[in-house]
Amino acid sequence: MKILGIETSCDETGVAVYDSKKNIILTEQIYTQASKHAEYGGVVPELASRDHIPKLLPLISMGFKEANLSSEDIDGIAYTSGPGLRGPLLTGAALARALSLGWNKPCVGINHMEAHLLVNLLEDPAPSFPFLTLLISGGHCLLIKATDVGKYEILGQTRDDAVGEAFDKVAKLIGLSYPGGPEIEKMAKEGNPFEYDLPRPMINRDHLDFSFSGLKTAVYYLVKEQKSINREFIANISASFQDAVTETLVKKCSKALVNNDLKQLVVGGGVAANQFIRDTFKRELIGVDLFFPKLERCTDNGAMVAVAGSYRIQQSNLESSIKIRPRWDLSEI
Ligand code: KG4
Ligand code: ZN
């Protein structure tokens, strides 16, 4: 089965074709709008929707050309129907539905967070159910026990800011550009993670929820106290912040693995692209089988939607209307 996946939940236009028989991606194309939003310090939803529209069809044509495919080869179309920004979601949903009608192929709306989770099934070796999943993106921070495709139990989540959101807000406070995650990671390489003793929110609590807003506020007060924000300060704050976030994530994952008697941890979402987090997890979580997607498949992409779509289409979860769900909890699948 060959599935076309379309991702437009935020500021990346991603398209890909997944071959479920071979478990490979035949083509994937991505266009990122990040530089357009950088001057505003975050994503402007209206700008994002307008920018997806002229990019979608050319990206699909480019992908088809690259992989020598035509609409005849496609068995189904999957698009992100939520969670995400309403306008951007509608652009992908409307195109997917139009292609489905025009090509007479089935169409399915995908939960973006489930797509971040299932993209790990592309890896070789792939995780086998049941496993623990940590989803860390710009909008979410979730700990999930996945027992099968579509069977997810939320064990913990953020009570305020998502991890990526905290990276982006802290980056803005210290004058780095959007998206803040990669910028902080870069600056942290020059900094001392022990320079500032930042809080590790909720780290010793019994529950598996997270909170990152206090950490961001701690950085805010440090910035306010500074007479000049120089490179050394930015590097040290970046390293200390990244270290505090990473230690919190490691501790919560470790607790969740033990509590649920799980030995595999699957990490997904944009923040999973952070090499310091990847290396620390490998070092600290001894005896745990760790799965991270390829770097380019951590941030939003079409491949993850195509993979999730193939499972959904095989389960015949089809539809005949344009459906978006800007708020869509993984536990409601
Ligand atoms: O999954 P994603 O592309 O979009 C959402 O679903 O939100 O995640 C985007 C988030 C942004 O907050 C971005 O700053 C963060 O992922 N991010 C990173 C890194 N690359 C992207 N955070 C930390 N380190 C990185 N290398
Ligand atoms: Zn995402």
JSON list of C-alpha atoms in Angstrom, two decimals, residues 229-311:
[
{"chain": "A", "resi": 229, "resn": "ILE", "atom": "CA", "xyz": [23.51, 40.20, 27.80]},
{"chain": "A", "resi": 230, "resn": "ASN", "atom": "CA", "xyz": [26.80, 39.03, 26.35]},
{"chain": "A", "resi": 231, "resn": "ARG", "atom": "CA", "xyz": [27.68, 35.84, 24.49]},
{"chain": "A", "resi": 232, "resn": "GLU", "atom": "CA", "xyz": [29.09, 34.17, 27.62]},
{"chain": "A", "resi": 233, "resn": "PHE", "atom": "CA", "xyz": [25.84, 34.77, 29.54]},
{"chain": "A", "resi": 234, "resn": "ILE", "atom": "CA", "xyz": [23.72, 33.47, 26.63]},
{"chain": "A", "resi": 235, "resn": "ALA", "atom": "CA", "xyz": [25.89, 30.35, 26.37]},
{"chain": "A", "resi": 236, "resn": "ASN", "atom": "CA", "xyz": [25.78, 29.64, 30.11]},
{"chain": "A", "resi": 237, "resn": "ILE", "atom": "CA", "xyz": [22.01, 30.19, 30.36]},
{"chain": "A", "resi": 238, "resn": "SER", "atom": "CA", "xyz": [21.48, 27.95, 27.30]},
{"chain": "A", "resi": 239, "resn": "ALA", "atom": "CA", "xyz": [23.59, 25.15, 28.78]},
{"chain": "A", "resi": 240, "resn": "SER", "atom": "CA", "xyz": [22.01, 25.44, 32.25]},
{"chain": "A", "resi": 241, "resn": "PHE", "atom": "CA", "xyz": [18.47, 25.54, 30.84]},
{"chain": "A", "resi": 242, "resn": "GLN", "atom": "CA", "xyz": [19.05, 22.60, 28.49]},
{"chain": "A", "resi": 243, "resn": "ASP", "atom": "CA", "xyz": [20.56, 20.64, 31.37]},
{"chain": "A", "resi": 244, "resn": "ALA", "atom": "CA", "xyz": [17.58, 21.35, 33.67]},
{"chain": "A", "resi": 245, "resn": "VAL", "atom": "CA", "xyz": [15.06, 20.28, 30.99]},
{"chain": "A", "resi": 246, "resn": "THR", "atom": "CA", "xyz": [17.02, 17.14, 30.14]},
{"chain": "A", "resi": 247, "resn": "GLU", "atom": "CA", "xyz": [17.41, 16.03, 33.75]},
{"chain": "A", "resi": 248, "resn": "THR", "atom": "CA", "xyz": [13.65, 16.49, 34.30]},
{"chain": "A", "resi": 249, "resn": "LEU", "atom": "CA", "xyz": [12.81, 14.44, 31.21]},
{"chain": "A", "resi": 250, "resn": "VAL", "atom": "CA", "xyz": [15.25, 11.65, 32.13]},
{"chain": "A", "resi": 251, "resn": "LYS", "atom": "CA", "xyz": [13.92, 11.37, 35.70]},
{"chain": "A", "resi": 252, "resn": "LYS", "atom": "CA", "xyz": [10.26, 11.26, 34.63]},
{"chain": "A", "resi": 253, "resn": "CYS", "atom": "CA", "xyz": [10.94, 8.70, 31.88]},
{"chain": "A", "resi": 254, "resn": "SER", "atom": "CA", "xyz": [12.93, 6.56, 34.26]},
{"chain": "A", "resi": 255, "resn": "LYS", "atom": "CA", "xyz": [10.09, 6.60, 36.79]},
{"chain": "A", "resi": 256, "resn": "ALA", "atom": "CA", "xyz": [7.48, 5.82, 34.11]},
{"chain": "A", "resi": 257, "resn": "LEU", "atom": "CA", "xyz": [9.52, 2.88, 32.77]},
{"chain": "A", "resi": 258, "resn": "VAL", "atom": "CA", "xyz": [9.88, 1.33, 36.23]},
{"chain": "A", "resi": 259, "resn": "ASN", "atom": "CA", "xyz": [6.26, 1.99, 37.30]},
{"chain": "A", "resi": 260, "resn": "ASN", "atom": "CA", "xyz": [4.91, 0.39, 34.14]},
{"chain": "A", "resi": 261, "resn": "ASP", "atom": "CA", "xyz": [7.48, -2.37, 33.83]},
{"chain": "A", "resi": 262, "resn": "LEU", "atom": "CA", "xyz": [8.50, -1.24, 30.33]},
{"chain": "A", "resi": 263, "resn": "LYS", "atom": "CA", "xyz": [11.94, -1.66, 28.76]},
{"chain": "A", "resi": 264, "resn": "GLN", "atom": "CA", "xyz": [11.56, 0.38, 25.54]},
{"chain": "A", "resi": 265, "resn": "LEU", "atom": "CA", "xyz": [11.38, 4.14, 25.26]},
{"chain": "A", "resi": 266, "resn": "VAL", "atom": "CA", "xyz": [10.33, 5.83, 22.01]},
{"chain": "A", "resi": 267, "resn": "VAL", "atom": "CA", "xyz": [11.03, 9.57, 21.82]},
{"chain": "A", "resi": 268, "resn": "GLY", "atom": "CA", "xyz": [9.42, 11.84, 19.23]},
{"chain": "A", "resi": 269, "resn": "GLY", "atom": "CA", "xyz": [8.57, 15.47, 18.40]},
{"chain": "A", "resi": 270, "resn": "GLY", "atom": "CA", "xyz": [10.77, 18.42, 17.43]},
{"chain": "A", "resi": 271, "resn": "VAL", "atom": "CA", "xyz": [12.73, 18.56, 20.70]},
{"chain": "A", "resi": 272, "resn": "ALA", "atom": "CA", "xyz": [13.84, 14.94, 20.12]},
{"chain": "A", "resi": 273, "resn": "ALA", "atom": "CA", "xyz": [16.20, 16.40, 17.50]},
{"chain": "A", "resi": 274, "resn": "ASN", "atom": "CA", "xyz": [18.32, 17.78, 20.36]},
{"chain": "A", "resi": 275, "resn": "GLN", "atom": "CA", "xyz": [21.62, 15.85, 20.38]},
{"chain": "A", "resi": 276, "resn": "PHE", "atom": "CA", "xyz": [22.38, 16.69, 24.02]},
{"chain": "A", "resi": 277, "resn": "ILE", "atom": "CA", "xyz": [19.04, 15.17, 25.05]},
{"chain": "A", "resi": 278, "resn": "ARG", "atom": "CA", "xyz": [19.66, 12.11, 22.85]},
{"chain": "A", "resi": 279, "resn": "ASP", "atom": "CA", "xyz": [23.16, 11.58, 24.27]},
{"chain": "A", "resi": 280, "resn": "THR", "atom": "CA", "xyz": [22.07, 12.08, 27.89]},
{"chain": "A", "resi": 281, "resn": "PHE", "atom": "CA", "xyz": [19.18, 9.62, 27.52]},
{"chain": "A", "resi": 282, "resn": "LYS", "atom": "CA", "xyz": [21.60, 7.03, 26.11]},
{"chain": "A", "resi": 283, "resn": "ARG", "atom": "CA", "xyz": [24.03, 7.59, 28.97]},
{"chain": "A", "resi": 284, "resn": "GLU", "atom": "CA", "xyz": [21.51, 7.71, 31.82]},
{"chain": "A", "resi": 285, "resn": "LEU", "atom": "CA", "xyz": [18.84, 5.17, 30.85]},
{"chain": "A", "resi": 286, "resn": "ILE", "atom": "CA", "xyz": [20.97, 2.05, 31.11]},
{"chain": "A", "resi": 287, "resn": "GLY", "atom": "CA", "xyz": [19.27, -1.19, 30.07]},
{"chain": "A", "resi": 288, "resn": "VAL", "atom": "CA", "xyz": [16.51, 0.66, 28.21]},
{"chain": "A", "resi": 289, "resn": "ASP", "atom": "CA", "xyz": [16.03, 0.16, 24.46]},
{"chain": "A", "resi": 290, "resn": "LEU", "atom": "CA", "xyz": [15.89, 3.70, 23.10]},
{"chain": "A", "resi": 291, "resn": "PHE", "atom": "CA", "xyz": [14.29, 4.73, 19.82]},
{"chain": "A", "resi": 292, "resn": "PHE", "atom": "CA", "xyz": [14.65, 8.16, 18.25]},
{"chain": "A", "resi": 293, "resn": "PRO", "atom": "CA", "xyz": [13.48, 8.98, 14.73]},
{"chain": "A", "resi": 294, "resn": "LYS", "atom": "CA", "xyz": [16.00, 10.25, 12.18]},
{"chain": "A", "resi": 295, "resn": "LEU", "atom": "CA", "xyz": [16.81, 13.91, 12.93]},
{"chain": "A", "resi": 296, "resn": "GLU", "atom": "CA", "xyz": [14.75, 15.27, 10.02]},
{"chain": "A", "resi": 297, "resn": "ARG", "atom": "CA", "xyz": [11.74, 13.20, 11.12]},
{"chain": "A", "resi": 298, "resn": "CYS", "atom": "CA", "xyz": [11.67, 14.66, 14.66]},
{"chain": "A", "resi": 299, "resn": "THR", "atom": "CA", "xyz": [10.29, 18.02, 13.59]},
{"chain": "A", "resi": 300, "resn": "ASP", "atom": "CA", "xyz": [7.01, 18.07, 11.65]},
{"chain": "A", "resi": 301, "resn": "ASN", "atom": "CA", "xyz": [7.11, 16.16, 8.35]},
{"chain": "A", "resi": 302, "resn": "GLY", "atom": "CA", "xyz": [4.93, 14.35, 5.84]},
{"chain": "A", "resi": 303, "resn": "ALA", "atom": "CA", "xyz": [6.49, 10.91, 6.43]},
{"chain": "A", "resi": 304, "resn": "MET", "atom": "CA", "xyz": [5.00, 10.60, 9.91]},
{"chain": "A", "resi": 305, "resn": "VAL", "atom": "CA", "xyz": [1.53, 11.38, 8.57]},
{"chain": "A", "resi": 306, "resn": "ALA", "atom": "CA", "xyz": [1.91, 8.87, 5.73]},
{"chain": "A", "resi": 307, "resn": "VAL", "atom": "CA", "xyz": [3.00, 6.11, 8.16]},
{"chain": "A", "resi": 308, "resn": "ALA", "atom": "CA", "xyz": [0.12, 6.82, 10.58]},
{"chain": "A", "resi": 309, "resn": "GLY", "atom": "CA", "xyz": [-2.24, 6.99, 7.57]},
{"chain": "A", "resi": 310, "resn": "SER", "atom": "CA", "xyz": [-1.30, 3.53, 6.37]},
{"chain": "A", "resi": 311, "resn": "TYR", "atom": "CA", "xyz": [-2.35, 2.03, 9.74]}
]
